[in-house]
């Protein structure tokens, strides 16, 4: 979402839930990819003329997604993970590839975000459910995706 207020000309969103891809388009993604339907790494390479992504962000913490993100990172690019992996998860890398490509990979914890900055439509991606309606809450996860807490509306 923040990429849409950046100077980026190509903004690619990748997700397995089509409704989230629709929201990504609404929020500024120029291209969307569902990796259950198409090879995401190949498609990102194609959309960037074989170069890859200058900036890549993983919000899942899923090792397969992280590996794919790193595989489509452009030379001298920055890739970051904001999603938490399970404790003890290890990602294998081939150091020679990293030396040749110059990709920087980092973890992000809250970062230097400014959620009040104009253009960020945070209310569109937030989702809250009354804590006394857990059946509805868990049904909502199929379209929302991640649990960010169960907050009661008073």
PDB file of C-alpha atoms in Angstrom:
ATOM      1  CA  UNK A   1       0.000   0.000   0.000  1.00  0.00           C
ATOM      2  CA  UNK A   2       2.754   2.465   0.865  1.00  0.00           C
ATOM      3  CA  UNK A   3       4.424   1.692  -2.464  1.00  0.00           C
ATOM      4  CA  UNK A   4       1.526   3.430  -4.203  1.00  0.00           C
ATOM      5  CA  UNK A   5       2.644   6.786  -2.752  1.00  0.00           C
ATOM      6  CA  UNK A   6       6.279   6.119  -3.658  1.00  0.00           C
ATOM      7  CA  UNK A   7       7.941   6.866  -7.002  1.00  0.00           C
ATOM      8  CA  UNK A   8       7.682   3.165  -7.984  1.00  0.00           C
ATOM      9  CA  UNK A   9       6.185   2.709 -11.454  1.00  0.00           C
ATOM     10  CA  UNK A  10       5.568  -1.035 -11.167  1.00  0.00           C
ATOM     11  CA  UNK A  11       3.944  -2.302  -7.964  1.00  0.00           C
ATOM     12  CA  UNK A  12       3.341  -6.050  -7.854  1.00  0.00           C
ATOM     13  CA  UNK A  13       1.209  -7.679  -5.155  1.00  0.00           C
ATOM     14  CA  UNK A  14       1.370 -11.443  -4.615  1.00  0.00           C
ATOM     15  CA  UNK A  15      -1.250 -13.320  -2.589  1.00  0.00           C
ATOM     16  CA  UNK A  16      -3.192 -16.579  -2.679  1.00  0.00           C
ATOM     17  CA  UNK A  17      -6.495 -14.877  -1.789  1.00  0.00           C
ATOM     18  CA  UNK A  18      -8.126 -13.151  -4.764  1.00  0.00           C
ATOM     19  CA  UNK A  19     -10.101 -10.698  -2.606  1.00  0.00           C
ATOM     20  CA  UNK A  20      -6.833  -9.407  -1.142  1.00  0.00           C
ATOM     21  CA  UNK A  21      -5.427  -9.044  -4.656  1.00  0.00           C
ATOM     22  CA  UNK A  22      -8.512  -7.023  -5.607  1.00  0.00           C
ATOM     23  CA  UNK A  23      -7.882  -4.770  -2.601  1.00  0.00           C
ATOM     24  CA  UNK A  24      -4.214  -4.451  -3.580  1.00  0.00           C
ATOM     25  CA  UNK A  25      -5.280  -3.206  -7.041  1.00  0.00           C
ATOM     26  CA  UNK A  26      -7.669  -0.742  -5.400  1.00  0.00           C
ATOM     27  CA  UNK A  27      -4.844   0.508  -3.169  1.00  0.00           C
ATOM     28  CA  UNK A  28      -2.377   1.054  -6.014  1.00  0.00           C
ATOM     29  CA  UNK A  29      -0.848  -2.232  -7.202  1.00  0.00           C
ATOM     30  CA  UNK A  30      -0.201  -2.109 -10.938  1.00  0.00           C
ATOM     31  CA  UNK A  31      -0.071  -5.914 -11.202  1.00  0.00           C
ATOM     32  CA  UNK A  32      -1.362  -8.770  -9.042  1.00  0.00           C
ATOM     33  CA  UNK A  33      -0.246 -12.392  -8.999  1.00  0.00           C
ATOM     34  CA  UNK A  34      -1.868 -15.423  -7.401  1.00  0.00           C
ATOM     35  CA  UNK A  35       0.969 -17.990  -7.068  1.00  0.00           C
ATOM     36  CA  UNK A  36      -1.577 -20.824  -6.946  1.00  0.00           C
ATOM     37  CA  UNK A  37      -2.459 -19.947 -10.548  1.00  0.00           C
ATOM     38  CA  UNK A  38       0.868 -18.764 -12.000  1.00  0.00           C
ATOM     39  CA  UNK A  39       4.601 -19.002 -11.157  1.00  0.00           C
ATOM     40  CA  UNK A  40       5.158 -15.783  -9.183  1.00  0.00           C
ATOM     41  CA  UNK A  41       8.948 -15.652  -9.602  1.00  0.00           C
ATOM     42  CA  UNK A  42       8.727 -16.121 -13.375  1.00  0.00           C
ATOM     43  CA  UNK A  43       5.915 -13.558 -13.696  1.00  0.00           C
ATOM     44  CA  UNK A  44       7.743 -10.937 -11.591  1.00  0.00           C
ATOM     45  CA  UNK A  45      10.873 -11.418 -13.686  1.00  0.00           C
ATOM     46  CA  UNK A  46       8.767 -11.033 -16.842  1.00  0.00           C
ATOM     47  CA  UNK A  47       7.005  -7.889 -15.563  1.00  0.00           C
ATOM     48  CA  UNK A  48      10.370  -6.306 -14.715  1.00  0.00           C
ATOM     49  CA  UNK A  49      12.044  -7.143 -18.026  1.00  0.00           C
ATOM     50  CA  UNK A  50      14.060  -9.958 -16.433  1.00  0.00           C
ATOM     51  CA  UNK A  51      15.592  -7.601 -13.888  1.00  0.00           C
ATOM     52  CA  UNK A  52      13.573  -8.409 -10.770  1.00  0.00           C
ATOM     53  CA  UNK A  53      12.138  -6.284  -7.980  1.00  0.00           C
ATOM     54  CA  UNK A  54      14.152  -3.338  -6.627  1.00  0.00           C
ATOM     55  CA  UNK A  55      12.262  -3.602  -3.330  1.00  0.00           C
ATOM     56  CA  UNK A  56      10.474  -6.689  -2.047  1.00  0.00           C
ATOM     57  CA  UNK A  57       8.503  -7.207   1.145  1.00  0.00           C
ATOM     58  CA  UNK A  58       7.296 -10.458   2.686  1.00  0.00           C
ATOM     59  CA  UNK A  59       4.484 -10.109   5.209  1.00  0.00           C
ATOM     60  CA  UNK A  60       3.850 -13.833   5.711  1.00  0.00           C
ATOM     61  CA  UNK A  61       6.891 -15.292   7.434  1.00  0.00           C
ATOM     62  CA  UNK A  62       6.413 -18.362   5.223  1.00  0.00           C
ATOM     63  CA  UNK A  63       9.799 -19.837   4.231  1.00  0.00           C
ATOM     64  CA  UNK A  64       8.630 -20.693   0.700  1.00  0.00           C
ATOM     65  CA  UNK A  65       7.372 -17.149   0.179  1.00  0.00           C
ATOM     66  CA  UNK A  66      10.618 -15.692   1.538  1.00  0.00           C
ATOM     67  CA  UNK A  67      12.658 -17.876  -0.829  1.00  0.00           C
ATOM     68  CA  UNK A  68      10.513 -16.789  -3.783  1.00  0.00           C
ATOM     69  CA  UNK A  69      10.837 -13.139  -2.744  1.00  0.00           C
ATOM     70  CA  UNK A  70      14.610 -13.441  -2.637  1.00  0.00           C
ATOM     71  CA  UNK A  71      14.676 -15.313  -5.962  1.00  0.00           C
ATOM     72  CA  UNK A  72      12.958 -12.427  -7.739  1.00  0.00           C
ATOM     73  CA  UNK A  73      14.962  -9.643  -6.076  1.00  0.00           C
ATOM     74  CA  UNK A  74      16.951  -7.526  -8.533  1.00  0.00           C
ATOM     75  CA  UNK A  75      20.726  -7.005  -8.252  1.00  0.00           C
ATOM     76  CA  UNK A  76      21.562  -4.496  -5.504  1.00  0.00           C
ATOM     77  CA  UNK A  77      17.966  -4.551  -4.269  1.00  0.00           C
ATOM     78  CA  UNK A  78      16.532  -4.609  -0.761  1.00  0.00           C
ATOM     79  CA  UNK A  79      14.277  -7.423   0.427  1.00  0.00           C
ATOM     80  CA  UNK A  80      12.645  -7.445   3.846  1.00  0.00           C
ATOM     81  CA  UNK A  81      10.513  -9.723   5.969  1.00  0.00           C
ATOM     82  CA  UNK A  82       7.975  -8.199   8.307  1.00  0.00           C
ATOM     83  CA  UNK A  83       6.044 -11.440   8.934  1.00  0.00           C
ATOM     84  CA  UNK A  84       7.242 -13.625  11.790  1.00  0.00           C
ATOM     85  CA  UNK A  85       8.444 -17.153  11.138  1.00  0.00           C
ATOM     86  CA  UNK A  86       8.176 -19.906  13.712  1.00  0.00           C
ATOM     87  CA  UNK A  87      11.005 -20.062  16.235  1.00  0.00           C
ATOM     88  CA  UNK A  88      13.978 -22.023  14.927  1.00  0.00           C
ATOM     89  CA  UNK A  89      13.106 -21.686  11.236  1.00  0.00           C
ATOM     90  CA  UNK A  90      16.224 -21.536   9.057  1.00  0.00           C
ATOM     91  CA  UNK A  91      16.482 -20.279   5.493  1.00  0.00           C
ATOM     92  CA  UNK A  92      19.374 -21.654   3.449  1.00  0.00           C
ATOM     93  CA  UNK A  93      21.196 -19.329   1.069  1.00  0.00           C
ATOM     94  CA  UNK A  94      24.011 -19.769  -1.426  1.00  0.00           C
ATOM     95  CA  UNK A  95      26.600 -17.119  -0.429  1.00  0.00           C
ATOM     96  CA  UNK A  96      28.139 -16.845  -3.920  1.00  0.00           C
ATOM     97  CA  UNK A  97      24.753 -15.846  -5.360  1.00  0.00           C
ATOM     98  CA  UNK A  98      24.415 -13.147  -2.688  1.00  0.00           C
ATOM     99  CA  UNK A  99      27.910 -11.843  -3.349  1.00  0.00           C
ATOM    100  CA  UNK A 100      27.294 -11.652  -7.087  1.00  0.00           C
ATOM    101  CA  UNK A 101      23.840 -10.068  -6.841  1.00  0.00           C
ATOM    102  CA  UNK A 102      24.432  -7.709  -3.907  1.00  0.00           C
ATOM    103  CA  UNK A 103      20.934  -8.214  -2.483  1.00  0.00           C
ATOM    104  CA  UNK A 104      20.348  -6.862   1.027  1.00  0.00           C
ATOM    105  CA  UNK A 105      17.946  -8.904   3.163  1.00  0.00           C
ATOM    106  CA  UNK A 106      16.665  -7.599   6.468  1.00  0.00           C
ATOM    107  CA  UNK A 107      14.001  -8.137   9.045  1.00  0.00           C
ATOM    108  CA  UNK A 108      11.631  -5.322   9.909  1.00  0.00           C
ATOM    109  CA  UNK A 109      10.019  -4.763  13.287  1.00  0.00           C
ATOM    110  CA  UNK A 110       7.735  -1.732  13.117  1.00  0.00           C
ATOM    111  CA  UNK A 111      10.370   0.031  11.013  1.00  0.00           C
ATOM    112  CA  UNK A 112      10.170   3.730  10.378  1.00  0.00           C
ATOM    113  CA  UNK A 113       6.543   3.760   9.360  1.00  0.00           C
ATOM    114  CA  UNK A 114       4.336   6.813   9.511  1.00  0.00           C
ATOM    115  CA  UNK A 115       0.753   5.500   9.376  1.00  0.00           C
ATOM    116  CA  UNK A 116      -0.664   9.029   9.492  1.00  0.00           C
ATOM    117  CA  UNK A 117       1.045   9.936   6.209  1.00  0.00           C
ATOM    118  CA  UNK A 118      -1.403  11.069   3.563  1.00  0.00           C
ATOM    119  CA  UNK A 119      -2.332   8.374   1.083  1.00  0.00           C
ATOM    120  CA  UNK A 120      -2.218   5.348   3.381  1.00  0.00           C
ATOM    121  CA  UNK A 121      -5.711   3.873   3.568  1.00  0.00           C
ATOM    122  CA  UNK A 122      -5.210   1.811   6.721  1.00  0.00           C
ATOM    123  CA  UNK A 123      -8.918   1.482   7.481  1.00  0.00           C
ATOM    124  CA  UNK A 124      -9.363  -0.519   4.271  1.00  0.00           C
ATOM    125  CA  UNK A 125      -7.014  -3.254   5.449  1.00  0.00           C
ATOM    126  CA  UNK A 126      -8.037  -3.363   9.105  1.00  0.00           C
ATOM    127  CA  UNK A 127     -10.546  -5.918  10.299  1.00  0.00           C
ATOM    128  CA  UNK A 128     -12.061  -6.256  13.737  1.00  0.00           C
ATOM    129  CA  UNK A 129     -14.652  -8.594  15.174  1.00  0.00           C
ATOM    130  CA  UNK A 130     -16.521  -8.494  18.472  1.00  0.00           C
ATOM    131  CA  UNK A 131     -14.808 -10.861  20.893  1.00  0.00           C
ATOM    132  CA  UNK A 132     -18.095 -12.561  21.845  1.00  0.00           C
ATOM    133  CA  UNK A 133     -18.732 -13.691  18.248  1.00  0.00           C
ATOM    134  CA  UNK A 134     -15.849 -16.134  17.706  1.00  0.00           C
ATOM    135  CA  UNK A 135     -17.607 -18.232  15.044  1.00  0.00           C
ATOM    136  CA  UNK A 136     -17.932 -15.178  12.826  1.00  0.00           C
ATOM    137  CA  UNK A 137     -14.373 -14.158  13.711  1.00  0.00           C
ATOM    138  CA  UNK A 138     -12.882 -17.435  12.474  1.00  0.00           C
ATOM    139  CA  UNK A 139     -15.055 -17.443   9.333  1.00  0.00           C
ATOM    140  CA  UNK A 140     -13.694 -13.974   8.606  1.00  0.00           C
ATOM    141  CA  UNK A 141     -10.124 -15.249   8.675  1.00  0.00           C
ATOM    142  CA  UNK A 142     -10.711 -17.021   5.372  1.00  0.00           C
ATOM    143  CA  UNK A 143     -11.022 -13.635   3.666  1.00  0.00           C
ATOM    144  CA  UNK A 144      -8.967 -11.472   6.009  1.00  0.00           C
ATOM    145  CA  UNK A 145      -6.008 -13.819   6.358  1.00  0.00           C
ATOM    146  CA  UNK A 146      -4.163 -12.878   9.522  1.00  0.00           C
ATOM    147  CA  UNK A 147      -5.295 -12.322  13.077  1.00  0.00           C
ATOM    148  CA  UNK A 148      -4.215  -8.949  14.414  1.00  0.00           C
ATOM    149  CA  UNK A 149      -6.091  -9.368  17.649  1.00  0.00           C
ATOM    150  CA  UNK A 150      -9.648  -9.650  18.759  1.00  0.00           C
ATOM    151  CA  UNK A 151     -10.841  -6.188  19.728  1.00  0.00           C
ATOM    152  CA  UNK A 152     -14.207  -5.512  21.178  1.00  0.00           C
ATOM    153  CA  UNK A 153     -16.285  -2.647  19.770  1.00  0.00           C
ATOM    154  CA  UNK A 154     -17.782  -0.801  22.695  1.00  0.00           C
TER     155      UNK A 154
END
